[in-house]
Short mmCIF file of C-alpha atoms in Angstrom, two decimals:
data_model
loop_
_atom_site.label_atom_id
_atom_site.label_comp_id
_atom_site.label_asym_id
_atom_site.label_seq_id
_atom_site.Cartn_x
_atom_site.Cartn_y
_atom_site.Cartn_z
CA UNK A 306 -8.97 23.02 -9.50
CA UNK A 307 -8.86 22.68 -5.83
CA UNK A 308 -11.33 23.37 -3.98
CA UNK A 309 -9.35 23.85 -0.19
CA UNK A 310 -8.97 27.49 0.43
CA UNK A 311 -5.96 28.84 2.02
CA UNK A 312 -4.34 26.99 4.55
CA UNK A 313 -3.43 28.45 8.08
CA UNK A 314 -0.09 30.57 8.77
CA UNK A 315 0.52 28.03 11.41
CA UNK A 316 0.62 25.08 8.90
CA UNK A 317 2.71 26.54 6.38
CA UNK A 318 5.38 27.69 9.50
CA UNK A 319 5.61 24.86 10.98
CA UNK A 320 8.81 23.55 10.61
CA UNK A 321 8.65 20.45 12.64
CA UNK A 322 6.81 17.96 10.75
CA UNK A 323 9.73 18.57 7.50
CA UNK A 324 12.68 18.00 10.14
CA UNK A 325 11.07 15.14 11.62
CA UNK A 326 10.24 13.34 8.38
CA UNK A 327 14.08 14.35 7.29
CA UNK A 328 15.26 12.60 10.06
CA UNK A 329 13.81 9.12 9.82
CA UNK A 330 14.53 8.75 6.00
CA UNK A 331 18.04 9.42 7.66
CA UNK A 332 17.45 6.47 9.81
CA UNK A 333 16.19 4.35 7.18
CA UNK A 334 18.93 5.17 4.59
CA UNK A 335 21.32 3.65 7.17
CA UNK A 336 19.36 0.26 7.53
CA UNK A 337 21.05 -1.34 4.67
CA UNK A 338 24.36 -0.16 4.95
CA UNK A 339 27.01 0.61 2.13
CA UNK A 340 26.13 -1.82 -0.21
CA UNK A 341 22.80 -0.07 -1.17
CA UNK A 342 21.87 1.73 -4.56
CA UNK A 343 18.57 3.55 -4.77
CA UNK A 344 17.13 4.20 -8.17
CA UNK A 345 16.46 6.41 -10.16
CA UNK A 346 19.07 9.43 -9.13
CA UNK A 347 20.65 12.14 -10.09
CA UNK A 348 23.02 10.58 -12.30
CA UNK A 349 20.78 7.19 -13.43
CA UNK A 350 17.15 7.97 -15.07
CA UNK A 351 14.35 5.97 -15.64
CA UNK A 352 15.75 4.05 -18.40
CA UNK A 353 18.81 2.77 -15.73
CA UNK A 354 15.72 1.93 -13.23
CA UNK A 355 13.66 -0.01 -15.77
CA UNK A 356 16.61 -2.18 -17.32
CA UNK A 357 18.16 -2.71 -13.86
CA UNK A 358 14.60 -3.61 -12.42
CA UNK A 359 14.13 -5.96 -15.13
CA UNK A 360 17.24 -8.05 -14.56
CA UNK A 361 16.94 -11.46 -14.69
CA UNK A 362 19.69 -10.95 -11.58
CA UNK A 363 17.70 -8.35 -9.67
CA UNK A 364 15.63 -11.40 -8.28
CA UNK A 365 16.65 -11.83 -4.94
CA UNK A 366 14.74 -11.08 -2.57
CA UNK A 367 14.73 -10.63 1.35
CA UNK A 368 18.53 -12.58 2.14
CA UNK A 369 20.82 -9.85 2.62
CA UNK A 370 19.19 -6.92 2.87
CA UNK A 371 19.10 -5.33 6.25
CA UNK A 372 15.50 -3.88 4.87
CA UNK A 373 14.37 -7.32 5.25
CA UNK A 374 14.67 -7.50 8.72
CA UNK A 375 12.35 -4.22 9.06
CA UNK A 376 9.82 -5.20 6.68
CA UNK A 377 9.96 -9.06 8.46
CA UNK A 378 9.42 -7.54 11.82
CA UNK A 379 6.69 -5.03 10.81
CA UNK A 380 4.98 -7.85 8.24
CA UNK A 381 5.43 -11.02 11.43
CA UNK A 382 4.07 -13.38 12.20
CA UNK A 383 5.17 -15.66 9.70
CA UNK A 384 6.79 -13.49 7.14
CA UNK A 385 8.87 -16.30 5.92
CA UNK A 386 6.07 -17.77 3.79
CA UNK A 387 4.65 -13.95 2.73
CA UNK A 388 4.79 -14.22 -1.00
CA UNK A 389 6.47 -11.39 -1.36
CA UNK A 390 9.92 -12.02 0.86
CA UNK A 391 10.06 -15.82 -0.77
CA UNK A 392 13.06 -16.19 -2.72
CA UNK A 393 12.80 -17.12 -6.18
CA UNK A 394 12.60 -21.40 -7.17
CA UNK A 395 9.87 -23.58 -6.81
CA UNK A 396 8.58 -23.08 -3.38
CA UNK A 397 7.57 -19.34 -4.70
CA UNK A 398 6.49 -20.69 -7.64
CA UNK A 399 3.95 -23.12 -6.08
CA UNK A 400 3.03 -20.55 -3.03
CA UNK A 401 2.49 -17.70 -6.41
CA UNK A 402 0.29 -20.61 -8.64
CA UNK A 403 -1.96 -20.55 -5.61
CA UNK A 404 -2.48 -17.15 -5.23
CA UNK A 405 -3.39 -16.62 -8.52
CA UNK A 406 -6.21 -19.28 -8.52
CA UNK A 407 -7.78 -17.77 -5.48
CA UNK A 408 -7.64 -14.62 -7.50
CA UNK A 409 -9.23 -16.32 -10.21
CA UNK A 410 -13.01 -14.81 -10.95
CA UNK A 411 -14.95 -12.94 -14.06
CA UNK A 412 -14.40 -9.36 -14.31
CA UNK A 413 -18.47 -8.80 -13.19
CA UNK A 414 -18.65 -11.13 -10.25
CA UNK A 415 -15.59 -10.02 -8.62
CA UNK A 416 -16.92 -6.30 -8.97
CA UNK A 417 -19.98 -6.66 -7.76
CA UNK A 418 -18.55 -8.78 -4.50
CA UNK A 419 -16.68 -5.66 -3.90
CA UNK A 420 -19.24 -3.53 -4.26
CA UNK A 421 -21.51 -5.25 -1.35
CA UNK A 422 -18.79 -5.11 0.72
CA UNK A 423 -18.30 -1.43 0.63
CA UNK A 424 -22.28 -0.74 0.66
CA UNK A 425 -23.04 -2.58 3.53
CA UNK A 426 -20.05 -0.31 4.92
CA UNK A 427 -22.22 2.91 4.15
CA UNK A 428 -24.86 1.66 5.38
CA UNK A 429 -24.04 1.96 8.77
CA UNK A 430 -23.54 6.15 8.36
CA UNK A 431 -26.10 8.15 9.06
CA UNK A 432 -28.14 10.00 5.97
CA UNK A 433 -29.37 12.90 7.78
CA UNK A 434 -25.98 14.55 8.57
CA UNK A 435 -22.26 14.86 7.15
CA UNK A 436 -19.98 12.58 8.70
CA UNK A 437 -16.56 13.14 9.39
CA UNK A 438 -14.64 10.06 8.84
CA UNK A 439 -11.17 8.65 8.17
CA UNK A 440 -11.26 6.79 4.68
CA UNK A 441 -8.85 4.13 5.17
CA UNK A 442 -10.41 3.21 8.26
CA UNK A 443 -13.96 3.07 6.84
CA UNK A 444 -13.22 0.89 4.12
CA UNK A 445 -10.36 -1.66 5.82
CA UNK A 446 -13.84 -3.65 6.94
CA UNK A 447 -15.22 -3.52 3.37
CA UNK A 448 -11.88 -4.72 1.82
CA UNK A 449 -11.49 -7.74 4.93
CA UNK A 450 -14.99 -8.89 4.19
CA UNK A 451 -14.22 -8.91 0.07
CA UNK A 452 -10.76 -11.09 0.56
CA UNK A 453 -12.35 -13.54 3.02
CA UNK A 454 -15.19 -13.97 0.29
CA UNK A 455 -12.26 -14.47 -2.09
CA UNK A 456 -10.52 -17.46 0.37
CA UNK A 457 -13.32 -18.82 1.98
CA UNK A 458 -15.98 -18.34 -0.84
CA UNK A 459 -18.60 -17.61 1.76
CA UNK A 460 -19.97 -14.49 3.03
CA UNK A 461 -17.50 -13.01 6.26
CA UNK A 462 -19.06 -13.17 9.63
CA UNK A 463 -18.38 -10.51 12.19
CA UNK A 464 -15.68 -12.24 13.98
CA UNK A 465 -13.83 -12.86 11.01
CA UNK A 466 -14.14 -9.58 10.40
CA UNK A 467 -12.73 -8.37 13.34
CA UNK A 468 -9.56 -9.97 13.80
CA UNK A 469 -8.95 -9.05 9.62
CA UNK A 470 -9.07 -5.60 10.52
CA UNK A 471 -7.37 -6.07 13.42
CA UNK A 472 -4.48 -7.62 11.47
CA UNK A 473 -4.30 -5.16 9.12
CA UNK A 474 -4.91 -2.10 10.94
CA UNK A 475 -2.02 -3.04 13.32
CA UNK A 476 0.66 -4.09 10.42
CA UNK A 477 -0.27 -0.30 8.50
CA UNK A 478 0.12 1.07 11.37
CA UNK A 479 3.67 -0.11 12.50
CA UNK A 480 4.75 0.08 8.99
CA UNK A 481 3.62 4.32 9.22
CA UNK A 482 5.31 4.09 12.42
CA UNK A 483 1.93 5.81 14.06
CA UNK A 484 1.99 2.99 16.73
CA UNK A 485 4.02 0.10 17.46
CA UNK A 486 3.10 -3.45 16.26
CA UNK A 487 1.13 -5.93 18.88
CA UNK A 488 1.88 -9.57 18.23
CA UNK A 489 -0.69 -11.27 20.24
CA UNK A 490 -3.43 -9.40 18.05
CA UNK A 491 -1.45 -10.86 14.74
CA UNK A 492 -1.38 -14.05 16.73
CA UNK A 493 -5.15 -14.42 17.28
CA UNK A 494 -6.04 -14.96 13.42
CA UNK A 495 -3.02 -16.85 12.78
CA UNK A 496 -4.99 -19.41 15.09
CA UNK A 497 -8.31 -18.80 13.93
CA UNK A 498 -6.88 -19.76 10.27
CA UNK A 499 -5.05 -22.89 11.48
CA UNK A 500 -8.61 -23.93 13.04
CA UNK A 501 -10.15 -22.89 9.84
CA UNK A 502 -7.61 -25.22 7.66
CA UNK A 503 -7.58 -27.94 10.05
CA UNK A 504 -11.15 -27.95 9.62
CA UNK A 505 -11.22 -28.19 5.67
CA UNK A 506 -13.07 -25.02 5.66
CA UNK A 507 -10.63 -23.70 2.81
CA UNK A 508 -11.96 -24.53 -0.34
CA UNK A 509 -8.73 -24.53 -2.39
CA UNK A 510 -5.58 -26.68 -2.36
CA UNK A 511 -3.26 -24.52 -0.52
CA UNK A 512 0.27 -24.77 -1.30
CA UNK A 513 1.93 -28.35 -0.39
CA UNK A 514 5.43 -27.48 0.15
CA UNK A 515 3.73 -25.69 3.63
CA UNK A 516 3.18 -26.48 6.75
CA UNK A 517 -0.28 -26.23 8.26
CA UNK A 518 1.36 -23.18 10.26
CA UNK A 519 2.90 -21.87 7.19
CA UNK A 520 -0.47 -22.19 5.46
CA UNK A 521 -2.19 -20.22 7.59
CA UNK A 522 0.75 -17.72 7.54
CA UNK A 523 0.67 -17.72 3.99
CA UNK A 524 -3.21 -16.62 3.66
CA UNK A 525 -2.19 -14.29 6.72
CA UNK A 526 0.37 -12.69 5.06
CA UNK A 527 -0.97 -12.84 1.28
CA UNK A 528 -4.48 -11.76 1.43
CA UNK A 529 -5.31 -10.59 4.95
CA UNK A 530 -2.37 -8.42 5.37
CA UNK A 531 -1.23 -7.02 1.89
CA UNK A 532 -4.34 -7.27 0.04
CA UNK A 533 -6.78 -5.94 2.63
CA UNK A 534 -4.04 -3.05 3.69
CA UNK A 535 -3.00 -2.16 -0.52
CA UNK A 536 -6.63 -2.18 -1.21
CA UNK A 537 -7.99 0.12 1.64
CA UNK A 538 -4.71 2.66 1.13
CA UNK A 539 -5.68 2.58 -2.98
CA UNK A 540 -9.36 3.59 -1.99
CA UNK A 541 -8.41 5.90 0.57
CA UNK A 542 -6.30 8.17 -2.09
CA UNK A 543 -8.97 7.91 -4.53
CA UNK A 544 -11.46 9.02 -2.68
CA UNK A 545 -8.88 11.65 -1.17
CA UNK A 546 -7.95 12.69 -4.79
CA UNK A 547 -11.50 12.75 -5.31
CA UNK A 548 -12.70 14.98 -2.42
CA UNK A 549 -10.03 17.67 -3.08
CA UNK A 550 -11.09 17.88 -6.62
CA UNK A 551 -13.95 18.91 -7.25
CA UNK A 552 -14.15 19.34 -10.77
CA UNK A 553 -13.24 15.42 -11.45
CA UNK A 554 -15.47 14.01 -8.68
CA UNK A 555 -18.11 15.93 -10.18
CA UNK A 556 -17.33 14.40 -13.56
CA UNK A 557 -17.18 10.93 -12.42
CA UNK A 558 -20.67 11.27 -10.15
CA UNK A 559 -22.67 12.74 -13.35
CA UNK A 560 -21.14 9.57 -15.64
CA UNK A 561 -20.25 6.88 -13.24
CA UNK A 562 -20.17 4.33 -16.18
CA UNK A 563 -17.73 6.33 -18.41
CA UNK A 564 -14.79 3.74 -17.36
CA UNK A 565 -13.00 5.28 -19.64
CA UNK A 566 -12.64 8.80 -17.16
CA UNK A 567 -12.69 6.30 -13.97
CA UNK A 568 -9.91 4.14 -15.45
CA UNK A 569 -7.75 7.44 -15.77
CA UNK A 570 -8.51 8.77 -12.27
CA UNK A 571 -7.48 5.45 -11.14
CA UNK A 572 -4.34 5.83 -13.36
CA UNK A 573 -3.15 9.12 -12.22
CA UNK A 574 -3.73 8.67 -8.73
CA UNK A 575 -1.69 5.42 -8.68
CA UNK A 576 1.03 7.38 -10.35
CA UNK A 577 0.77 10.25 -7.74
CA UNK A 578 0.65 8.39 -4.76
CA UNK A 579 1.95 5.00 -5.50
CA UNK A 580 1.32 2.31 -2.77
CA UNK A 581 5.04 1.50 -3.11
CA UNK A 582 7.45 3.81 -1.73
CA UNK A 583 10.77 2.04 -2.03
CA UNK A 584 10.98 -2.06 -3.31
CA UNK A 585 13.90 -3.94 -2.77
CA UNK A 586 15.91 -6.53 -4.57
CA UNK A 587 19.05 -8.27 -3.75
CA UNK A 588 21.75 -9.00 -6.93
CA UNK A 589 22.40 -12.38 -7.51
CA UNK A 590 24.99 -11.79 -10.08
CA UNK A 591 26.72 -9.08 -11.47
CA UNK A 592 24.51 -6.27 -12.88
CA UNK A 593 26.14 -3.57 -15.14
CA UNK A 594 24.69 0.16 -13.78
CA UNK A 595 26.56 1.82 -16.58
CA UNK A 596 29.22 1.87 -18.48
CA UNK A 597 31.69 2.32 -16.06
CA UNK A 598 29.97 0.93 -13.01
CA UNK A 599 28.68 -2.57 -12.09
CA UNK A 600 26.87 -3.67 -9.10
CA UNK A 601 28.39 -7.42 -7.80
CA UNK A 602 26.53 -9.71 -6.47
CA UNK A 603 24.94 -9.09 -3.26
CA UNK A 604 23.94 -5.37 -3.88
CA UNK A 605 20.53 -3.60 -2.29
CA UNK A 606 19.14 -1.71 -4.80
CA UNK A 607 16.19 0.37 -3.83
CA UNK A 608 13.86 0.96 -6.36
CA UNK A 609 11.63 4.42 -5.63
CA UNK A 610 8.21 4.60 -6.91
CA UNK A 611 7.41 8.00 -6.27
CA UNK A 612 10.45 9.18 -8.01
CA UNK A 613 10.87 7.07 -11.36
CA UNK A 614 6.75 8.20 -11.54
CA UNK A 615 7.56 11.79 -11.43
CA UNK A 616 9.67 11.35 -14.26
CA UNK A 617 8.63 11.89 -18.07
CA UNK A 618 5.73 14.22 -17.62
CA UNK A 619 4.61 17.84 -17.50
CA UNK A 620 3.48 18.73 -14.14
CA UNK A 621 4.32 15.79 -12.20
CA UNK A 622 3.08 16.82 -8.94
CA UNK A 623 -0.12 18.00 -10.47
CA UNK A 624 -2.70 15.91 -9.88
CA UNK A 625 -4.70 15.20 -13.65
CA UNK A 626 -6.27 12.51 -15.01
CA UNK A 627 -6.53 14.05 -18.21
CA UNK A 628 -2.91 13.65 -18.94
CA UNK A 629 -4.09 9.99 -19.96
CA UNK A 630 -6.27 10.27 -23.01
CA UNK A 631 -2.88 11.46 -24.49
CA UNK A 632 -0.52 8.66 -22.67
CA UNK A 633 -0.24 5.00 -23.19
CA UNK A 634 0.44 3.18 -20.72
CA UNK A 635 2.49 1.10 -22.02
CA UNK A 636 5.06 3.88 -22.79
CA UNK A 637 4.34 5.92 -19.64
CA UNK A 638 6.73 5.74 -16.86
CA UNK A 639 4.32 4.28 -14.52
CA UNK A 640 4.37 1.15 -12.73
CA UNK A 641 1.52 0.66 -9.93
CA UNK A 642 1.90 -3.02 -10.36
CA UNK A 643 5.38 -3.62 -9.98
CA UNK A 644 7.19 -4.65 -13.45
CA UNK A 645 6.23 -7.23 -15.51
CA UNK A 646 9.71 -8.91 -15.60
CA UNK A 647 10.25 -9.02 -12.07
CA UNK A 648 7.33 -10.25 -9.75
CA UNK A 649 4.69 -7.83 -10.55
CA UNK A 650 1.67 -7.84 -8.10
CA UNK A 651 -0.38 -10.80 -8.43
CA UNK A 652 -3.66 -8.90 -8.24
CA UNK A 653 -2.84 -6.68 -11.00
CA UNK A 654 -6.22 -7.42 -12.91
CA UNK A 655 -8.41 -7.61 -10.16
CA UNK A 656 -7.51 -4.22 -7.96
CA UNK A 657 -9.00 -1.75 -10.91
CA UNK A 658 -11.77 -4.00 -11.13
CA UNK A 659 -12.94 -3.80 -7.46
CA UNK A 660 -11.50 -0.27 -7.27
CA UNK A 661 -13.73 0.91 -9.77
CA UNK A 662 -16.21 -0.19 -7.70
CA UNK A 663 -16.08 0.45 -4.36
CA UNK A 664 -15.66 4.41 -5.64
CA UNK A 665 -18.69 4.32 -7.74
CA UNK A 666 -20.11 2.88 -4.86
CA UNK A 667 -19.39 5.93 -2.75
CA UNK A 668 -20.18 8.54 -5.24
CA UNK A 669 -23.65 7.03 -5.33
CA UNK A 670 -24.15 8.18 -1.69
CA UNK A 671 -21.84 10.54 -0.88
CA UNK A 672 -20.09 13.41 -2.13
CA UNK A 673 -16.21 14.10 -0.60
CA UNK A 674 -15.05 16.97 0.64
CA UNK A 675 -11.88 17.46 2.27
CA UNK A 676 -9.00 19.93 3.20
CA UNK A 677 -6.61 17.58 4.63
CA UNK A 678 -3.23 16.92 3.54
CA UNK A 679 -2.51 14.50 0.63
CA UNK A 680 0.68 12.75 0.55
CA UNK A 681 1.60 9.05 -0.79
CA UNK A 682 1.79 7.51 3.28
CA UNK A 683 -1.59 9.46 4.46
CA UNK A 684 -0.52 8.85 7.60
CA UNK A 685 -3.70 10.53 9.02
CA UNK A 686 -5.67 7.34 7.61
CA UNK A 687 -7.25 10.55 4.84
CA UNK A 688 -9.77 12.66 6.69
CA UNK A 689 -12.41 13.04 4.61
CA UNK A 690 -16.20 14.73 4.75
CA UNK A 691 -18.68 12.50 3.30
CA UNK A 692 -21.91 14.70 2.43
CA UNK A 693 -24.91 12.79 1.63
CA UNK A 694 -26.18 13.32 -1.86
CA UNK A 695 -30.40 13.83 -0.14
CA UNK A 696 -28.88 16.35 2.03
CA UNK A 697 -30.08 19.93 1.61
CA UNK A 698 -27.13 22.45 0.77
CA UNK A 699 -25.94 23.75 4.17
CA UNK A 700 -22.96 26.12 2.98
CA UNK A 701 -21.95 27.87 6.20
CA UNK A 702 -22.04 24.15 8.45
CA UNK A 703 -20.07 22.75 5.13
CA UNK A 704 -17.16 26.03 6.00
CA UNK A 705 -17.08 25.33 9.73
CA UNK A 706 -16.25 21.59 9.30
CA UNK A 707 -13.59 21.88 6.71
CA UNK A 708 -12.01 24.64 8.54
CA UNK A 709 -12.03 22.31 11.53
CA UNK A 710 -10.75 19.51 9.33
CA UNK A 711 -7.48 21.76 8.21
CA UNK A 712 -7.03 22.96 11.64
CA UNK A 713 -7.00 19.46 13.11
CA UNK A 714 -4.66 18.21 10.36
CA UNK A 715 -2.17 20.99 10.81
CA UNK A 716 -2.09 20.26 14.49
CA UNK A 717 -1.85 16.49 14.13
CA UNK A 718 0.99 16.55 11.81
CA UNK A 719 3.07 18.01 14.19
CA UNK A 720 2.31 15.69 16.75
CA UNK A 721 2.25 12.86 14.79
CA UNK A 722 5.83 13.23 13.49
CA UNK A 723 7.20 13.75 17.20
CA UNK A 724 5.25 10.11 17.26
CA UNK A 725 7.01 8.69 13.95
CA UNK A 726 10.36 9.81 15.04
CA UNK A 727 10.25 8.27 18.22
CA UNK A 728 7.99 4.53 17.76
CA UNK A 729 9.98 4.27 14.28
CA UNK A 730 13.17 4.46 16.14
CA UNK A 731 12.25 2.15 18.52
CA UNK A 732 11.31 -0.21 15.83
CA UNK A 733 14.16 0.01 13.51
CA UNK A 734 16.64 -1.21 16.77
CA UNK A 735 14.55 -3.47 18.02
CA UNK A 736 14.03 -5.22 14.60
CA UNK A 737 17.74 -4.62 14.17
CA UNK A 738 17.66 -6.65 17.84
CA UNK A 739 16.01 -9.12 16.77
CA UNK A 740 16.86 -9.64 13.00
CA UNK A 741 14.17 -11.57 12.00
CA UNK A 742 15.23 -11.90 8.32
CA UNK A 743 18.58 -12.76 8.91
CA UNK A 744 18.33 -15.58 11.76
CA UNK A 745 15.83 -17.20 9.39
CA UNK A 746 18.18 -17.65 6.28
CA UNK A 747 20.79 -18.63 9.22
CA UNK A 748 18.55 -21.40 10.33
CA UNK A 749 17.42 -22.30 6.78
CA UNK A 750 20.17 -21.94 4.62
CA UNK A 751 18.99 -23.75 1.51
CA UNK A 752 15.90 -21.26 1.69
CA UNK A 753 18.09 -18.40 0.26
CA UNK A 754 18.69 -17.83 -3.38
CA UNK A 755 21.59 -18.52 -4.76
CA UNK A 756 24.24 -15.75 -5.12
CA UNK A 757 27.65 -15.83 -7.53
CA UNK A 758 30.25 -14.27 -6.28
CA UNK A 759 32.43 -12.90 -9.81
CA UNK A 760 35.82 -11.75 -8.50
CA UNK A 761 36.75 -8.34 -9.82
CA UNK A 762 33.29 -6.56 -9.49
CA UNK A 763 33.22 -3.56 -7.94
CA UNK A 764 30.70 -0.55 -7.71
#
């Protein structure tokens, strides 16, 4: 049951958000040109998009793509060395081995690192009063202070801090197009992490086929850009989930150790609003589609999250994490991780674990209210009420904020898609300008994986 009552004629007539969001997937669809297939459609189901994901020749990975160049542009500086844009061989393979050791930890200690991080960002609100906040914002601090913990194996310090959520507050942003990217702010911990290396201050063998520079890219990139950013979106549409739902975030607060529950709130949120929207991969070889088609070498194919998880279930666009003490996961079309067979997220064991805690964390304190919209980008950063639990019932201030909350969204989602439309199209020519992707693999050609080229193949 939801607990947002009904929303304002002006937000259900507005048709300028829809047209605005219709025209930039327009935009992006064009990005990689003819030689793109986006899976699942209407003629190729989930089975086509697992098989065809799990090709041992779906493994390339930025080279050729003209989505590379966006993601490189929005994802800079130093996207060359981000683990996920390396191409397969044994430079991946070394810059992946050290990933996972800095990942490395038991279930209990990791958790309960995670959980400081977001209590000592509660802290700071005020008990007396509900505070109106937006939840990715709040916890991007939490989640910089955990990963730096993770790297440096020492507590964060306020500077450190800073430019983290900096960093990752500007690439989220540019990638929603809500503002465009700044460089310089990117640049400034890119230096404080050569200083840091130089120093010795990293207390684990970073990867040797690197540079210094690339090193310090490398933990950029890895853990202080896609870590930090993954993690604060994941707890943002929990929380979200959580605050529009009464019912379950009541459940959860009376039983916060049934991890059973928490694991399938975790589970059906992921498969609601996955943090992936689209991942590419390039075609190294010849991959049959079906029985009469075969992609050659060289093919974009776009794999959609949001669509192969709305497949194989009653209700998909109902949010209900009771749908999983019937489901398996194993079975389930749901993949919040990537698949198995082809790059998977590293930190696949560690984000339920920290998850889990950072939200029983909140529901300690707080209790979430909210009337905002909930969609997988949140672009709005998920406005969110946070009540605390000593706080006397005040029914009628409760009503006034939340209407104030759904007014507020309706308005900004107008004005932020005027925003989108215009900063993304700026971004997609400049990027297409500049060509980041594509001037690298020019300048290092033996970086790229190797491609066959079958004679014969065609689409």
């Amino acid at each position: 049951m939801v607990r947002n009552g009904p929303r304002t004629a002006a937000a259900d007539t507005w048709w300028l958000p829809r047209t605005v969001v219709a025209l930039r997937v327009r935009i992006f669809e064009k990005v990689n040109g003819d030689r793109a297939v986006t899976l699942p459609d209407a003629r190729h189901g989930p089975e086509v998009f697992e098989r065809v994901y799990a090709h041992p020749a779906a493994d390339g990975r930025s080279a050729g793509a003209g989505l590379s160049d966006l993601f490189w542009y929005w994802l800079a500086p130093g996207p060359e060395v981000h683990q996920e844009h390396l191409e397969p061989g044994a430079r991946y393979e070394d810059v992946a081995a050290t990933t996972r050791r800095i990942l490395a930890g038991s279930s209990a200690a990791l958790a309960a690192t995670a959980g400081r991080a977001v209590a000592r960002v509660l802290e700071t609100l005020p008990e007396d009063r509900i505070s109106l906040v937006r939840l990715r914002d709040l916890v991007m601090p939490a989640w910089a202070e955990f990963c730096y913990e993770l790297v440096f194996k020492e507590p964060c310090p306020p500077r450190a801090r800073e430019l983290i959520t900096a960093h990752a507050d500007d690439v989220i942003s540019a990638l929603k197009c809500t503002s465009l990217r700044h460089p310089r702010r990117r640049a400034r911990l890119t230096a404080y992490l050569r200083e840091r290396i130089a120093a010795g201050d990293v207390p684990h063998p970073l990867p040797a086929s690197l540079t210094p520079q690339e090193q310090a890219h490398y933990l950029q990139g890895t853990f202080f850009n896609t870590a930090v950013v993954q993690l604060s979106e994941a707890t943002a549409h929990v929380l979200l989930a959580l605050a529009r739902h009464p019912r379950v975030q009541d459940r959860l607060a009376a039983a916060p150790d049934d991890e059973r529950h928490l694991a399938h709130v975790l589970d059906e949120t992921m498969r609601l609003y996955p943090l992936f929207g689209i991942a590419h991969r390039i075609t190294t070889d010849a991959v049959p589609l079906d029985e009469d088609t075969t992609l050659p070498a060289g093919t974009v194919v776009c794999f959609s999250y949001p669509d192969y998880h709305a497949t194989g279930y009653d209700r998909p666009g109902e949010f209900d994490p009771d749908r999983w003490t019937t489901l398996s996961r194993k079975d389930a079309h749901h993949i919040p991780f990537g698949m198995a067979a082809n790059r998977p997220c590293p930190a696949w064991r560690l984000s339920p674990l920290v998850l889990s805690a950072a939200v029983r964390e909140v529901l300690h304190r707080f209790r979430l209210d909210s009337t905002a919209s909930h969609t997988r980008s949140i672009p709005h950063r998920a406005p969110c009420l946070l009540i605390p639990r000593t706080l006397p019932d005040r029914p009628r201030r409760l009503e006034a904020l939340r209407t104030a909350v759904r007014v507020r969204d309706a308005v900004e989602d107008v004005t932020r898609g005027v925003r989108q439309l215009v900063l993304g199209t700026v971004m997609v020519l400049h990027a297409r300008h500049q060509k980041p992707a594509t001037r690298y693999f020019e300048e290092h050609p033996a970086a790229r994986c190797p491609v066959a080229h079958p004679e014969g193949d065609s689409r």
